[in-house]
XYZ file of C-alpha atoms in Angstrom:
439
model
C -0.377 0.222 -0.244
C 0.970 3.359 -0.748
C 1.997 6.352 2.029
C -0.095 8.542 -0.593
C -2.725 8.360 -2.810
C -2.030 10.789 -6.280
C -4.725 12.560 -8.509
C -4.019 13.956 -11.971
C -3.450 17.385 -12.237
C -2.745 19.586 -16.255
C 0.747 19.708 -14.201
C 1.312 15.745 -12.876
C 0.755 14.231 -10.602
C -0.455 15.945 -6.847
C -0.898 14.071 -3.400
C -5.362 13.776 -2.150
C -5.139 11.787 0.401
C -2.582 9.878 3.305
C -2.416 6.175 3.257
C -2.449 3.827 6.088
C 1.450 3.018 6.247
C 1.520 7.024 7.075
C -0.952 7.462 9.563
C 0.775 4.372 11.782
C 4.438 5.299 11.354
C 2.457 8.863 12.991
C 1.912 6.678 15.768
C 4.832 5.224 16.415
C 6.579 8.004 16.555
C 4.482 9.806 18.381
C 4.191 7.264 20.890
C 8.064 7.468 21.002
C 7.735 11.261 22.265
C 4.996 10.351 24.665
C 7.521 8.263 26.964
C 9.855 10.635 26.135
C 8.074 13.334 28.162
C 6.516 10.857 30.278
C 10.428 9.869 31.429
C 10.914 14.005 32.205
C 8.310 14.591 34.393
C 9.184 11.365 36.219
C 12.410 13.194 37.839
C 9.891 16.056 39.122
C 6.809 14.510 40.160
C 9.058 12.062 42.389
C 11.625 14.206 43.281
C 10.880 13.581 47.499
C 11.876 10.312 47.543
C 14.786 10.263 45.345
C 16.223 12.507 48.092
C 14.880 11.102 50.589
C 16.552 7.924 49.142
C 19.421 9.050 47.375
C 20.534 12.560 50.141
C 19.709 14.589 46.832
C 19.547 18.308 47.296
C 17.295 20.842 45.478
C 20.809 22.013 43.584
C 21.465 19.031 42.934
C 17.655 17.889 41.691
C 18.036 21.690 39.914
C 20.903 20.554 37.889
C 19.491 16.771 37.035
C 16.703 18.936 35.207
C 17.770 21.365 34.111
C 21.533 22.045 33.087
C 22.673 18.600 32.411
C 20.000 17.397 30.481
C 19.436 20.359 28.828
C 23.371 20.812 27.199
C 23.383 17.214 26.823
C 19.480 17.616 25.096
C 20.715 20.709 23.248
C 24.059 20.246 21.622
C 24.241 16.285 20.929
C 21.356 16.956 18.757
C 23.300 18.831 15.889
C 25.762 16.137 15.643
C 22.355 13.375 15.098
C 20.643 15.390 12.763
C 23.365 15.564 10.650
C 24.210 11.554 11.120
C 20.389 11.491 10.620
C 20.728 13.282 7.543
C 23.240 10.834 5.844
C 22.030 7.593 6.973
C 18.797 5.678 7.935
C 16.299 8.150 9.153
C 14.324 5.139 11.859
C 17.265 3.486 12.457
C 18.755 6.567 14.480
C 15.059 6.754 16.099
C 14.743 3.526 17.110
C 18.562 3.425 18.222
C 17.841 6.666 20.466
C 14.850 5.303 21.943
C 16.565 2.374 22.717
C 19.674 4.767 24.494
C 17.109 6.500 26.803
C 15.340 3.783 28.023
C 17.868 1.655 28.652
C 19.437 5.187 30.463
C 15.609 5.963 32.485
C 15.769 1.912 33.700
C 19.304 2.992 35.061
C 17.611 5.397 36.717
C 15.792 3.533 38.721
C 18.647 1.319 39.865
C 20.801 4.439 40.711
C 23.031 3.968 44.231
C 23.645 7.839 44.570
C 23.946 10.748 43.100
C 26.836 10.484 40.931
C 25.561 7.240 39.014
C 21.800 9.435 38.655
C 23.125 12.328 37.306
C 24.985 9.847 34.890
C 22.333 8.377 33.544
C 20.420 11.144 33.096
C 22.870 12.940 30.852
C 22.693 9.264 29.189
C 18.869 10.461 28.940
C 19.522 13.480 27.658
C 21.626 12.054 25.005
C 19.077 9.388 23.946
C 16.331 11.971 23.660
C 18.675 13.780 21.418
C 18.509 11.891 18.690
C 14.251 11.213 18.859
C 12.427 14.582 17.614
C 14.496 16.070 14.582
C 14.540 12.434 12.189
C 10.893 12.186 13.378
C 10.240 16.116 12.157
C 11.504 14.778 8.828
C 10.707 11.000 8.817
C 6.569 12.397 8.862
C 7.700 15.510 6.706
C 8.181 12.745 4.150
C 4.972 10.839 4.659
C 2.507 13.232 3.955
C 2.713 16.377 1.960
C 2.713 19.767 1.649
C -1.171 21.260 2.732
C -1.053 17.950 5.386
C 2.002 18.129 7.635
C 0.712 21.382 9.743
C -2.085 18.460 10.598
C 0.429 15.639 10.679
C 3.426 17.404 12.684
C 0.671 18.903 15.283
C -0.730 15.183 15.907
C 3.093 14.468 16.278
C 3.319 17.340 19.229
C 0.539 16.204 20.909
C 3.143 13.704 22.220
C 4.619 15.975 24.618
C 1.332 16.672 26.406
C -0.173 13.828 26.828
C 3.749 12.329 27.926
C 3.791 15.615 30.110
C 0.177 14.324 31.850
C 0.943 11.040 31.622
C 4.038 11.808 33.906
C 2.907 13.917 36.949
C -0.514 11.245 37.303
C 1.854 7.979 37.430
C 3.475 10.038 39.264
C 2.142 11.517 42.242
C 0.051 7.927 42.332
C 3.504 5.462 41.970
C 5.122 7.186 44.653
C 2.458 6.472 47.178
C 1.471 2.492 46.065
C 4.605 1.519 45.332
C 8.287 2.784 44.541
C 9.818 5.481 42.455
C 12.459 3.212 41.323
C 9.950 0.795 39.573
C 8.543 4.015 37.926
C 11.904 4.346 36.317
C 12.585 0.719 35.423
C 8.901 -0.317 34.471
C 9.073 3.006 31.707
C 12.500 1.949 30.217
C 11.491 -1.555 29.595
C 8.575 0.411 27.927
C 10.967 1.979 26.443
C 13.478 -1.402 24.954
C 10.302 -3.287 23.164
C 9.129 -0.168 21.633
C 13.032 0.607 20.130
C 13.131 -2.790 19.095
C 9.812 -3.200 17.341
C 10.120 1.014 15.397
C 11.478 -0.482 12.691
C 9.312 -2.920 11.753
C 6.298 -0.572 12.105
C 7.939 2.683 10.417
C 10.283 2.246 7.029
C 12.195 4.772 6.587
C 10.682 6.788 3.286
C 11.979 8.750 0.577
C 13.727 12.003 0.965
C 11.367 14.596 -0.739
C 9.387 12.348 -1.992
C 6.533 14.145 -1.825
C 8.292 17.739 -2.948
C 8.534 16.742 -6.888
C 7.140 19.650 -8.410
C 4.468 19.924 -11.517
C 4.551 15.188 -11.440
C 8.595 15.014 -12.396
C 9.796 12.569 -10.262
C 11.720 13.383 -7.283
C 15.594 12.321 -7.763
C 17.795 11.258 -4.541
C 19.178 14.460 -2.715
C 22.782 15.444 -2.318
C 24.252 14.537 1.165
C 23.470 17.520 2.968
C 27.062 19.517 4.581
C 27.220 20.034 7.968
C 28.200 23.485 8.220
C 26.659 24.356 5.100
C 23.237 23.255 6.458
C 23.887 25.109 9.639
C 25.094 28.941 7.775
C 21.990 28.042 5.780
C 20.085 28.380 8.787
C 21.408 30.898 10.035
C 21.472 33.291 7.075
C 18.198 32.620 6.114
C 16.038 35.796 8.717
C 12.491 33.380 8.200
C 14.421 30.793 9.926
C 16.170 32.286 12.566
C 12.995 34.914 13.707
C 10.825 31.573 14.041
C 13.603 29.854 15.612
C 14.265 32.834 18.279
C 10.620 33.553 18.579
C 9.738 30.012 19.846
C 12.492 29.774 21.977
C 11.225 33.802 23.782
C 7.804 31.837 24.148
C 9.666 28.603 25.661
C 10.472 31.195 28.172
C 7.269 30.890 28.802
C 6.322 27.812 28.866
C 9.314 26.591 30.350
C 9.154 28.992 33.460
C 5.650 28.615 34.077
C 5.768 24.627 33.469
C 8.792 24.175 36.248
C 6.925 26.453 38.813
C 3.371 25.941 38.205
C 2.998 22.964 40.610
C 4.874 24.383 43.479
C 2.628 27.613 43.331
C -0.401 25.871 43.912
C 0.821 24.513 46.161
C 2.695 26.670 48.527
C 1.055 29.979 47.278
C -2.866 29.060 46.160
C -2.997 26.202 48.547
C -3.699 23.452 46.178
C -2.858 18.906 47.679
C -0.697 16.956 45.493
C -3.492 14.263 45.728
C -5.655 17.615 43.699
C -2.074 18.021 41.664
C -2.737 14.340 40.475
C -6.100 14.604 39.087
C -6.810 18.447 37.901
C -3.812 19.777 37.402
C -2.552 16.439 35.242
C -6.293 17.247 32.842
C -5.863 20.870 32.018
C -2.333 20.025 30.747
C -3.318 16.903 28.913
C -6.687 18.766 27.760
C -5.081 22.055 27.616
C -2.132 21.531 25.574
C -2.889 18.833 23.488
C -6.384 20.463 22.231
C -3.760 23.576 21.688
C -1.732 21.851 19.448
C -4.089 19.872 18.013
C -6.057 22.913 16.468
C -3.084 24.789 15.994
C -2.077 22.439 13.155
C -5.945 22.351 11.937
C -5.709 26.097 11.481
C -2.261 25.780 9.944
C -3.548 23.627 7.209
C -6.362 25.615 6.411
C -4.724 29.145 6.609
C -1.481 28.665 5.355
C -3.090 27.445 1.804
C -3.734 31.510 1.356
C -1.043 32.659 2.838
C 2.518 31.401 4.137
C 2.298 34.926 6.804
C -0.063 32.452 8.396
C 3.408 30.994 10.427
C 3.559 33.710 12.176
C 0.701 35.650 12.290
C -1.316 32.676 14.098
C 0.866 32.235 16.902
C 1.328 35.838 17.309
C -2.877 36.202 17.722
C -2.554 32.914 20.679
C -0.500 34.852 22.744
C -2.054 37.931 22.909
C -4.451 36.587 23.566
C -2.939 34.329 26.605
C -1.731 37.133 28.193
C -5.123 38.589 29.673
C -5.647 34.531 30.959
C -2.556 33.804 32.388
C -2.430 37.554 34.712
C -5.639 36.604 35.499
C -4.580 32.814 36.826
C -1.292 34.253 38.999
C -3.508 36.504 40.518
C -6.525 33.960 41.379
C -6.772 33.880 44.883
C -7.993 30.076 45.101
C -6.535 26.853 43.355
C -9.838 26.345 41.662
C -9.875 29.494 40.020
C -6.692 30.340 39.214
C -6.930 26.183 37.793
C -9.801 27.642 35.822
C -8.030 30.307 34.129
C -4.846 28.346 33.863
C -6.271 26.353 31.415
C -6.483 29.608 28.780
C -2.516 29.849 28.061
C -2.229 26.395 28.456
C -4.830 25.511 25.727
C -3.418 29.379 23.556
C 0.649 29.185 24.591
C 1.402 25.940 22.171
C 0.335 27.146 19.165
C 4.156 28.271 17.949
C 5.495 25.011 18.066
C 3.207 23.479 14.815
C 3.550 26.813 13.413
C 7.507 26.922 13.461
C 7.910 23.422 12.949
C 5.844 23.200 10.128
C 7.682 26.639 8.704
C 10.743 25.320 8.778
C 10.634 21.579 6.800
C 8.553 23.969 4.228
C 11.224 25.987 3.840
C 14.566 24.578 3.622
C 14.836 21.152 1.149
C 14.685 17.443 1.804
C 18.050 16.932 3.109
C 18.499 19.508 5.224
C 15.638 18.656 7.336
C 16.488 16.787 10.115
C 19.214 19.317 10.554
C 17.378 21.956 10.646
C 15.062 20.824 13.120
C 17.797 19.816 15.051
C 18.922 24.147 14.773
C 15.853 25.323 15.053
C 15.269 23.252 18.632
C 18.768 23.223 19.400
C 17.535 27.624 19.447
C 13.974 26.984 21.213
C 15.531 24.909 23.590
C 18.616 26.258 24.955
C 16.730 29.492 25.121
C 13.839 28.445 26.317
C 15.901 25.478 29.236
C 18.390 27.924 30.018
C 17.059 31.206 30.697
C 12.832 30.417 31.688
C 12.950 28.758 35.270
C 16.274 30.236 35.941
C 14.515 33.407 35.992
C 11.851 32.866 37.490
C 13.453 30.951 39.884
C 16.196 33.421 40.538
C 13.254 36.260 40.671
C 11.167 34.703 43.689
C 14.611 34.211 45.769
C 14.910 38.018 44.748
C 11.149 39.426 46.190
C 11.030 36.532 48.892
C 12.882 39.011 51.350
C 10.147 41.965 50.653
C 7.423 39.359 50.405
C 8.065 36.201 51.524
C 4.628 35.212 50.945
C 4.179 35.340 47.618
C 7.144 36.047 45.997
C 6.427 33.378 43.631
C 3.436 35.254 42.365
C 5.772 37.698 41.828
C 8.112 36.332 40.016
C 5.249 34.652 37.544
C 3.662 37.987 36.851
C 7.674 39.198 36.196
C 6.897 36.728 32.773
C 4.026 38.723 31.813
C 5.726 41.101 29.457
C 7.537 38.799 27.866
C 4.448 37.511 25.768
C 5.315 41.267 24.544
C 7.910 40.085 22.641
C 7.250 36.742 21.602
C 4.732 38.993 20.151
C 6.363 41.233 18.217
C 9.269 38.385 16.978
C 6.231 36.611 15.272
C 4.373 39.668 14.644
C 8.346 40.669 12.684
C 8.355 37.165 11.053
C 5.028 37.435 9.230
C 6.685 40.666 7.888
C 10.198 38.588 6.300
C 7.944 36.191 4.625
C 5.214 38.840 3.795
C 8.435 40.591 1.575
C 9.104 36.617 0.982
C 5.473 36.403 -0.533
C 5.646 39.318 -3.164
C 9.358 38.741 -4.374
C 8.497 35.022 -4.732
C 4.758 36.384 -7.244
C 2.382 34.262 -4.996
C 0.170 33.868 -1.781
């Protein structure tokens, strides 16, 4: 069965429907992405029993979830992207999933901080090889005009994984050992890693990008430095990465401290977090990413400016909800208001990923996706939680009861910076449309 059924057109053939093999590939890659984020949530949710067992300090936990993980995850993605652009991308994803799953099991078997730190850095190393090749594989399974929805569905992995991590982690801590959670997830990941090459076949690079019915030719191998130079010399790609990174300062800053804020300053209990906060994350993030993918496919057919205007509009709508969430006097009201930014904050993700995949050559897609993630995650992971934590400590002396609330208020102006960058991107895309003479 072919991935795409083609219909005749005056200029040749064009893709009209997506076959079963493409959907199986998407579902498999999505599940791998879910496991990726479920693992990340376990560390923060199970922090207390980990501390009790291994005597790990708060600062050490911060290094495990922040600097150590981000450094390996962000920078290893570049050579992995280069490798995947020149070899079998499905094999890269399969091996990466196996590495991080084995490392996840090692987290559960760790006897001290040194072993746990080594295991977590290996998790970051493995996870660096999962997402960028998956973007390119999906792009080669789905035609232009269907990629926004496909990538939107794929990007449901983080919210589902995050929600499962919250619910699973809070429950497992009370019923079983924290070690069992890491080992169980690691075993599942190893099984999926072995099954992936049988479920996902390597698609032809650029096979759905032929023009006027001409057969797609095998592209040349993507030179590493030439691809890096291409990416950072094109204003649209750089602006998409910067705007997304600034947006992630908000999402990572808010995401890393929302539970602590709701519990410490709003009076929410851990049991309520496991149920209600997990539901808000699952429904809000999933809904936002899915709807953004659907809107992208609808509006980018008229103009590529939609890749930038949709995130700008969604962030503008999210800002008042975010301010109201931080202000709310009780956790039920705060959680209800949090649904707004949780839904609207993530429109940027499918937009930026789809734009980058559309704008570069087929043999540069994995590397370009890795560069996008490098900029986004290094800015978001590196600045967001660090900024909120430092601001909370700064305000604690004068406002000990609500220092975290003031710190979260300080994220509000960053919305304006992100909106401005996306509007700038829309202007750049508009100029490119005019120069090309199309919409």
